[in-house]
Coordinates of C-alpha atoms and ligand atoms in Angstrom, one line a residue:
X1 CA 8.1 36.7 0.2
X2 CA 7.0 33.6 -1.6
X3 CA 9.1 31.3 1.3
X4 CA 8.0 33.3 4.2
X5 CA 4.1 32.4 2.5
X6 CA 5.0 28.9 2.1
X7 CA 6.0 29.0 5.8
X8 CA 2.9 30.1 7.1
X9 CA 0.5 29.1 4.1
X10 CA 1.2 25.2 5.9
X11 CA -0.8 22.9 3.6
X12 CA -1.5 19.9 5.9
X13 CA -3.1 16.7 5.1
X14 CA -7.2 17.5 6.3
X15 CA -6.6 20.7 4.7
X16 CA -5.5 19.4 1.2
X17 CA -8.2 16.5 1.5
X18 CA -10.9 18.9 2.3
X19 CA -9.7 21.3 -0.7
X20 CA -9.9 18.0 -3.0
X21 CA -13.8 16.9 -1.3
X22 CA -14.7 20.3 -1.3
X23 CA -14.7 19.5 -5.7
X24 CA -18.2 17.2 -4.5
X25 CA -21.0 18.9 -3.6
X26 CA -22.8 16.2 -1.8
X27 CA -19.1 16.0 0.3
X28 CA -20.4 15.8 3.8
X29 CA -16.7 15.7 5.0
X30 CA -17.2 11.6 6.0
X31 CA -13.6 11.1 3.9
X32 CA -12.1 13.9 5.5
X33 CA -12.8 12.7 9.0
X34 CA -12.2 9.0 8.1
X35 CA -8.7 10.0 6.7
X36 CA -7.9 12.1 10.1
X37 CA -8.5 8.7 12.0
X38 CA -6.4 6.7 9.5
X39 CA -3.7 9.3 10.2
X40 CA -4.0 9.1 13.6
X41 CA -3.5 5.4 13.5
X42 CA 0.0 6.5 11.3
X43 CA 0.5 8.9 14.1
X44 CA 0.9 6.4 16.7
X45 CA 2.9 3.7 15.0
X46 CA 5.3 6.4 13.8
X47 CA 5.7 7.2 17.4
X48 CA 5.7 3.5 18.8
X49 CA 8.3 2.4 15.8
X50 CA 10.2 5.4 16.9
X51 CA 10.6 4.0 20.1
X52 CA 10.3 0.6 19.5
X53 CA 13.6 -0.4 21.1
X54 CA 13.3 1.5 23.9
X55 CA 9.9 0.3 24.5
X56 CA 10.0 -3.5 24.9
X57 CA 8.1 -3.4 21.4
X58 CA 10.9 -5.5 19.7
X59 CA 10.2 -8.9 19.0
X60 CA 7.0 -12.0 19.0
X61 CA 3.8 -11.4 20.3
X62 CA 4.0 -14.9 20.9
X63 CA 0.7 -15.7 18.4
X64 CA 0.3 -16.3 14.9
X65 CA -1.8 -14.8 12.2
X66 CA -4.3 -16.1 9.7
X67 CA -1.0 -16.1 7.6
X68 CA 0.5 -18.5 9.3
X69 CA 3.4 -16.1 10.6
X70 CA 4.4 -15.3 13.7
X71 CA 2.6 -11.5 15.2
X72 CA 5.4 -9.4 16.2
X73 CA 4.4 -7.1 18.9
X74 CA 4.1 -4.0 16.9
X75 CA 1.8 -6.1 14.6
X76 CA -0.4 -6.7 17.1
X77 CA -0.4 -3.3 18.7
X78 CA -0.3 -1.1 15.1
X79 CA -3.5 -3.5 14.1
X80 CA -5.9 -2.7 17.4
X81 CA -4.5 1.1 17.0
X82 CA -6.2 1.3 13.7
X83 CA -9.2 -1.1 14.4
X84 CA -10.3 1.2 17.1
X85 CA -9.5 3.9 15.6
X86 CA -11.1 3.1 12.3
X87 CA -14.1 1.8 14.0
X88 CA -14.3 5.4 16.0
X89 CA -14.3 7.7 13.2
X90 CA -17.9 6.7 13.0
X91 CA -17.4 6.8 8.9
X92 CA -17.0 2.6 8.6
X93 CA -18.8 -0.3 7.9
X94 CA -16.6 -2.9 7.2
X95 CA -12.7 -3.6 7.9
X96 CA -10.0 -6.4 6.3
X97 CA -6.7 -6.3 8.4
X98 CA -3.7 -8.5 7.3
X99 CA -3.5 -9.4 11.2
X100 CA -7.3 -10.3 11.5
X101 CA -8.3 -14.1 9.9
X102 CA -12.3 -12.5 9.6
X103 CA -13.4 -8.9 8.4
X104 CA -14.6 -6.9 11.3
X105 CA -18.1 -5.6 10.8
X106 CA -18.7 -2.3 12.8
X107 CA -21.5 -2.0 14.9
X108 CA -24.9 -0.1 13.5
X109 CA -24.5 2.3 15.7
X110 CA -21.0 3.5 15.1
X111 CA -21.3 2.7 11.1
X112 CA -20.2 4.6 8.1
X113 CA -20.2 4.1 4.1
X114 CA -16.6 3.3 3.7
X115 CA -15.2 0.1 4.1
X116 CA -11.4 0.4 5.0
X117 CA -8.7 -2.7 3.7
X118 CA -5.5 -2.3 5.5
X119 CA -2.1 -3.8 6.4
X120 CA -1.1 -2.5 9.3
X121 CA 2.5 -3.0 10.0
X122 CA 3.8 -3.9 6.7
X123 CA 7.5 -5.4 6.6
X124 CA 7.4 -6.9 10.2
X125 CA 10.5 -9.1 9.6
X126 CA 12.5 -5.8 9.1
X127 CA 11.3 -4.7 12.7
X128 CA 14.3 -5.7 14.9
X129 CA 16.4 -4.6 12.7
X130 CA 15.5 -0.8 12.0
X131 CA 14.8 -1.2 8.3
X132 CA 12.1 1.2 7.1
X133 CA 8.4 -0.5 7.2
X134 CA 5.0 0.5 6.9
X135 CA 1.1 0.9 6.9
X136 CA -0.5 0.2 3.8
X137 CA -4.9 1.0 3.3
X138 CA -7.5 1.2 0.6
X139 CA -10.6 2.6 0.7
X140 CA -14.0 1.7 -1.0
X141 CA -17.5 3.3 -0.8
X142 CA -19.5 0.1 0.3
X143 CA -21.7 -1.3 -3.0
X144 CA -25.4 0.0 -1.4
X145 CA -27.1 0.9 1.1
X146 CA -28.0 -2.6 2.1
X147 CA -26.6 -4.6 5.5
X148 CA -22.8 -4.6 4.5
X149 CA -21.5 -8.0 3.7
X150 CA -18.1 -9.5 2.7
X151 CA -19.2 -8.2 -0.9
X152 CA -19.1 -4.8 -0.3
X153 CA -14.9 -5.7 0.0
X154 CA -14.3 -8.1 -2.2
X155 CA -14.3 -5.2 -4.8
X156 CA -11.8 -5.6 -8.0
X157 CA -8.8 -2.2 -7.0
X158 CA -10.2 -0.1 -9.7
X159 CA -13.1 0.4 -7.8
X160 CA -11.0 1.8 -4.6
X161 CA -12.2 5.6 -3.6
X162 CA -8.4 6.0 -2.3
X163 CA -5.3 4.5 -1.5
X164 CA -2.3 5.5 0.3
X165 CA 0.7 3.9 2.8
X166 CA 2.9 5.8 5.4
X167 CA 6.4 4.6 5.7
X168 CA 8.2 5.1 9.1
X169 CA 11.7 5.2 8.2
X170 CA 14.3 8.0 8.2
X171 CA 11.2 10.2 8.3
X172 CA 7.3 9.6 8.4
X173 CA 6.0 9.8 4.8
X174 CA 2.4 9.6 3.8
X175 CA 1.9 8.9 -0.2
X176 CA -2.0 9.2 -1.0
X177 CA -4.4 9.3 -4.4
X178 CA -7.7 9.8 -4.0
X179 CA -7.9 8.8 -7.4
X180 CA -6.4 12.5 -8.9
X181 CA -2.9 11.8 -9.2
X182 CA -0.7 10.9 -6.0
X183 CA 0.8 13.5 -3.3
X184 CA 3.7 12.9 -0.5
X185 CA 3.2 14.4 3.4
X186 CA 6.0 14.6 5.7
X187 CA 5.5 14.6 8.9
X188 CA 6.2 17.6 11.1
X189 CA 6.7 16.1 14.5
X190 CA 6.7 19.8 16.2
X191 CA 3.0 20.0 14.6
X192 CA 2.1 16.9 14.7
X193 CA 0.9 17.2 11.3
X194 CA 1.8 15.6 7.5
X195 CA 2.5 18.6 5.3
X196 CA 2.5 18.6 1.8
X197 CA 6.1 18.4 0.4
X198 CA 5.8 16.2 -2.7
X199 CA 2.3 17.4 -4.9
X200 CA 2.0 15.0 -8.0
X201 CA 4.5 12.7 -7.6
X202 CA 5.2 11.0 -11.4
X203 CA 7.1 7.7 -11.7
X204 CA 9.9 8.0 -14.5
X205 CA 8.2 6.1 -17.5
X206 CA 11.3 3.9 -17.5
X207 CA 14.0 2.8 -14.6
X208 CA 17.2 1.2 -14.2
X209 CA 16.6 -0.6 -11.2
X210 CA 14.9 -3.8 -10.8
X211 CA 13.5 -5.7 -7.2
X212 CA 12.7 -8.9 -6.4
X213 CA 13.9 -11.7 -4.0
X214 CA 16.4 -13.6 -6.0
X215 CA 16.4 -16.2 -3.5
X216 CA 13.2 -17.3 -4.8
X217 CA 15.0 -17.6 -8.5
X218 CA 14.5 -21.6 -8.3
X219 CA 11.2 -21.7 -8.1
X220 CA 10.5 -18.8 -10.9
X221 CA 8.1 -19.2 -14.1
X222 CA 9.8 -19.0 -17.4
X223 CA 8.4 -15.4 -18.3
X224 CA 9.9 -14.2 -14.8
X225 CA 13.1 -15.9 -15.1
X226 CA 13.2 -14.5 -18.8
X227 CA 12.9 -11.0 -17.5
X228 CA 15.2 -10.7 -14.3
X229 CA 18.1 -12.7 -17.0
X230 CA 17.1 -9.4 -19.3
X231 CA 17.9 -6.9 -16.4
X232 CA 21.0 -8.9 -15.7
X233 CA 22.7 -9.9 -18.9
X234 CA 21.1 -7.3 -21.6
X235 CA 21.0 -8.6 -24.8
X236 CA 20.9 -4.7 -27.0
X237 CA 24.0 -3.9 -25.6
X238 CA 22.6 -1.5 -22.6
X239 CA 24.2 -1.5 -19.3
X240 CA 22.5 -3.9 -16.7
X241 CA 19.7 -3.0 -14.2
X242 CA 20.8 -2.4 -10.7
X243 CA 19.3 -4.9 -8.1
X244 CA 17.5 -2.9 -4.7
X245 CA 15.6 -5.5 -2.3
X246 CA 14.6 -4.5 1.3
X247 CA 11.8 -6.8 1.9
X248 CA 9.4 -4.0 3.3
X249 CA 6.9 -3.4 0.3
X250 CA 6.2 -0.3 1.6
X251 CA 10.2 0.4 1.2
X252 CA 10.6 -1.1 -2.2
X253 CA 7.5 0.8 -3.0
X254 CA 8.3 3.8 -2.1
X255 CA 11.8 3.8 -3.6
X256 CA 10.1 2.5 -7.2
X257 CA 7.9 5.4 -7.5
X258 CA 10.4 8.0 -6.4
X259 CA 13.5 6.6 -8.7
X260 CA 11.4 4.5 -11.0
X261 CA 12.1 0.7 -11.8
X262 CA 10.5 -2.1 -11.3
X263 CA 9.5 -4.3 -8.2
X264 CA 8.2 -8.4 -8.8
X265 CA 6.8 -10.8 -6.4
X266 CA 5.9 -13.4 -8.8
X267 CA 4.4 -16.9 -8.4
X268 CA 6.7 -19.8 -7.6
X269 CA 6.4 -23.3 -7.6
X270 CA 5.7 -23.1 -3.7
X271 CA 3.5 -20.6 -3.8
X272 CA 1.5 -20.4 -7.2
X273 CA -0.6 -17.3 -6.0
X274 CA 2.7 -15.5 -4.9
X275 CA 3.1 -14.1 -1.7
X276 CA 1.2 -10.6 -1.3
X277 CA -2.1 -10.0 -0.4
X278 CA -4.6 -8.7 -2.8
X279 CA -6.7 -6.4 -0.7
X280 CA -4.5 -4.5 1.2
X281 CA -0.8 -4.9 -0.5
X282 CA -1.6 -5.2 -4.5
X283 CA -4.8 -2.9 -4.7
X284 CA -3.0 0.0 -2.6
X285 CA 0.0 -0.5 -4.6
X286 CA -1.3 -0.9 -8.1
X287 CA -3.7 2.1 -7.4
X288 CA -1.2 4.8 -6.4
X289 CA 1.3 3.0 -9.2
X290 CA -1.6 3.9 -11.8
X291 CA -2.5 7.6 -10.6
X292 CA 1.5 8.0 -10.8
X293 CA 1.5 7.0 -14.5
X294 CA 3.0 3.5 -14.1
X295 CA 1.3 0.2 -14.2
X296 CA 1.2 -2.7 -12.4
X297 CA 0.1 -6.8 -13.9
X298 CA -0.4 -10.0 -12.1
X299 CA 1.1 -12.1 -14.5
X300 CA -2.3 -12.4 -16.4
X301 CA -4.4 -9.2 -16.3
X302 CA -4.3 -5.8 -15.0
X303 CA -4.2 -5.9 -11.3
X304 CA -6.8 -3.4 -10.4
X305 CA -9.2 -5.8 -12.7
X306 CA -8.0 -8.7 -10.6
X307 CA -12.1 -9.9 -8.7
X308 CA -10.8 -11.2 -5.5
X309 CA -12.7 -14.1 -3.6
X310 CA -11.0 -14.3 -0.1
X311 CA -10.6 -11.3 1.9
X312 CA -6.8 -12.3 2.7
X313 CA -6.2 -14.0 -1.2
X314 CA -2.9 -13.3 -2.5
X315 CA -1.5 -12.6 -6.1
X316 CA 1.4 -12.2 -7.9
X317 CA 2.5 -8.6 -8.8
X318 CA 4.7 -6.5 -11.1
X319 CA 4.5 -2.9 -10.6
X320 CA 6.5 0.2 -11.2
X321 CA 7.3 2.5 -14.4
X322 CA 5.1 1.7 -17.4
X323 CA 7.7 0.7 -20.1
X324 CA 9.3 -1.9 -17.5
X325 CA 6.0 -3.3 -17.1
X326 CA 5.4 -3.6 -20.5
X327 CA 8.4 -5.5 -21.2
X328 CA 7.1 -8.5 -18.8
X329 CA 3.5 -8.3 -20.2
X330 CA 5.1 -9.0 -23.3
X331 CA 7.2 -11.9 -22.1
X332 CA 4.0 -13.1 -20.8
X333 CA 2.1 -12.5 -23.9
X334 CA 4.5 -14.7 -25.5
X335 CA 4.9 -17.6 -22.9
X336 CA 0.6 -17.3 -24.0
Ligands
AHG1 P1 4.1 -8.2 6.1 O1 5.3 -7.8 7.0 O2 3.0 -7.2 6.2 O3 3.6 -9.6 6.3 O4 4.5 -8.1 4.6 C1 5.8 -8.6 4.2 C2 5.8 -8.7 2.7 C3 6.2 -7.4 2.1 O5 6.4 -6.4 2.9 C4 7.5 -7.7 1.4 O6 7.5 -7.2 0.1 C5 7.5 -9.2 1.3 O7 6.8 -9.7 2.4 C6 8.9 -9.8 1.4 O8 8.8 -11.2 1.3 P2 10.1 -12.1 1.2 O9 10.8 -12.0 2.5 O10 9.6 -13.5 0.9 O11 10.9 -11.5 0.0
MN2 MN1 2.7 -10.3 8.0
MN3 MN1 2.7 -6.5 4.2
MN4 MN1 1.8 -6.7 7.8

């Protein structure tokens, strides 16, 4: 009866996290609980995206964001869901949002250990359209128990306690490492739960599918252009890479990990830094990348070693199965 067991033995999320915690004696269950609230937050946006159309939730919030972009509705409304309910899981000290220009510090008397750096609606120009987006979070234990201040964030990724994102497209998908490997949750929307359906995801060592905005290809470094050319016209006589660009990370993510491959958003000549953020699109990304057995470079260094400076500081990134990521290292190794 091992599928009538599977049936009823329902490994959901807080039950998987707590197994994991339970490994730490001095666990008090403050992750579990903080996790609960950040899938809460995924919850509701699943719902809201759901609905989106139907909901007057398509379109501009009429403001813009420390970005410089303009908020889309569901920008705005995903990014108070999780502030508040970050902020009332009681387990936070300090929060980065992509849609906030400062870090919210969380009042003494609601404050927690952990602070939590997270984009909250990741992919908003694919929003009207239907295309699959996101929620994308880290997690760090702050540094000590002194006043929390901006330090206690601007943390290199290797020191993140977890990572995860939840994409809401065809279904809602939570991938999460807390820092032992990396496991996929679907969401059961007659439980209202994420159940386990993917344990220890590995990304293929080596893909056949390579992602990056070509339209950017002007503007591209030498090592970058290098590589893409590679995918495209192979000089050792293998059959060329297949090109897969949504423009959601979470999407392109997602689809890297699962199939393997490679995704790029290098530097260009308009924006030298790249275009994604380090706190709460790289780290998340590079960290799950890692626990999956892949890797993921900035161009210069390992991008969990990457020291940011700026809560909302930006980096270029190559992530995705390890022996694609070697190959640009070495292109970049040579450019020296
Ligand atoms: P966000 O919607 O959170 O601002 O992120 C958008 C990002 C990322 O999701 C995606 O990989 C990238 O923007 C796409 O950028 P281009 O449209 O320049 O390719
Ligand atoms: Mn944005
Ligand atoms: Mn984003
Ligand atoms: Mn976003």
């Amino acid at each position: 009866h091992a599928a009538d067991a599977h049936r009823t033995d329902l490994m959901t999320i807080t039950r998987f996290v707590l197994n994991e915690q339970s490994k730490y004696p001095e666990s008090r269950g403050d992750f579990t609980i903080l996790l609960n609230h950040i899938v809460l937050g995924c919850k509701f946006v699943c719902s809201a995206v759901n609905k989106a159309g139907l909901a007057k939730l398509i379109g501009l919030a009429g403001e813009t964001n420390v970005q410089g972009e303009e908020q889309k509705k569901l920008d705005v409304l995903s990014n108070e869901v999780f502030v508040k309910a970050l902020v009332s899981s009681g387990r936070t000290c300090i929060l980065v949002s992509e849609e906030d220009e400062e870090a919210t510090f969380v009042d003494p008397s609601k404050r927690g250990r952990y602070c939590v750096v997270f984009d909250p609606l990741d992919g908003s120009s694919n929003i009207d359209c239907g295309v699959s987006i996101g929620t994308i979070f880290g997690i760090y234990m702050m540094k000590d128990n002194h006043e929390p201040t901006l330090d206690d964030v601007l943390q290199p990724g290797k020191q993140m306690l977890a990572a995860g994102y939840c994409m809401y497209g065809s279904s809602c998908t939570l991938v999460l490492s807390t820092g032992e490997g990396v496991n996929r949750f679907t969401l059961d929307p007659s439980l209202g739960e994420f159940i386990l359906t993917h344990p220890d995801i590995k990304i293929p060592k080596k893909g056949k599918i390579y992602s990056v905005n070509e339209g950017n290809a002007k503007n591209w470094d030498g090592p970058t252009a290098k590589y893409v050319e590679k995918c495209k016209f192979p000089k050792d006589g293998s059959s060329p890479k297949s090109l897969r660009y949504i423009g959601s990370m979470v999407a392109d993510v997602h689809r890297t990990l699962l199939y393997g491959g490679i995704f790029l958003y290098p530097a260009d000549k308009k924006s030298p830094s790249g275009k994604l953020r380090v706190l709460y699109e790289v780290f998340p990304m590079s960290f799950l990348m890692e626990q999956a057995g892949g890797q993921a470079f900035t161009g210069k260094q390992r991008a969990l070693d990457l020291v940011p400076t700026k809560i909302h500081e930006r980096s270029p990134i190559f992530l995705g199965s390890f022996d694609d990521v070697e190959d640009i290292k070495a292109l970049y190794a040579a450019e020296g």
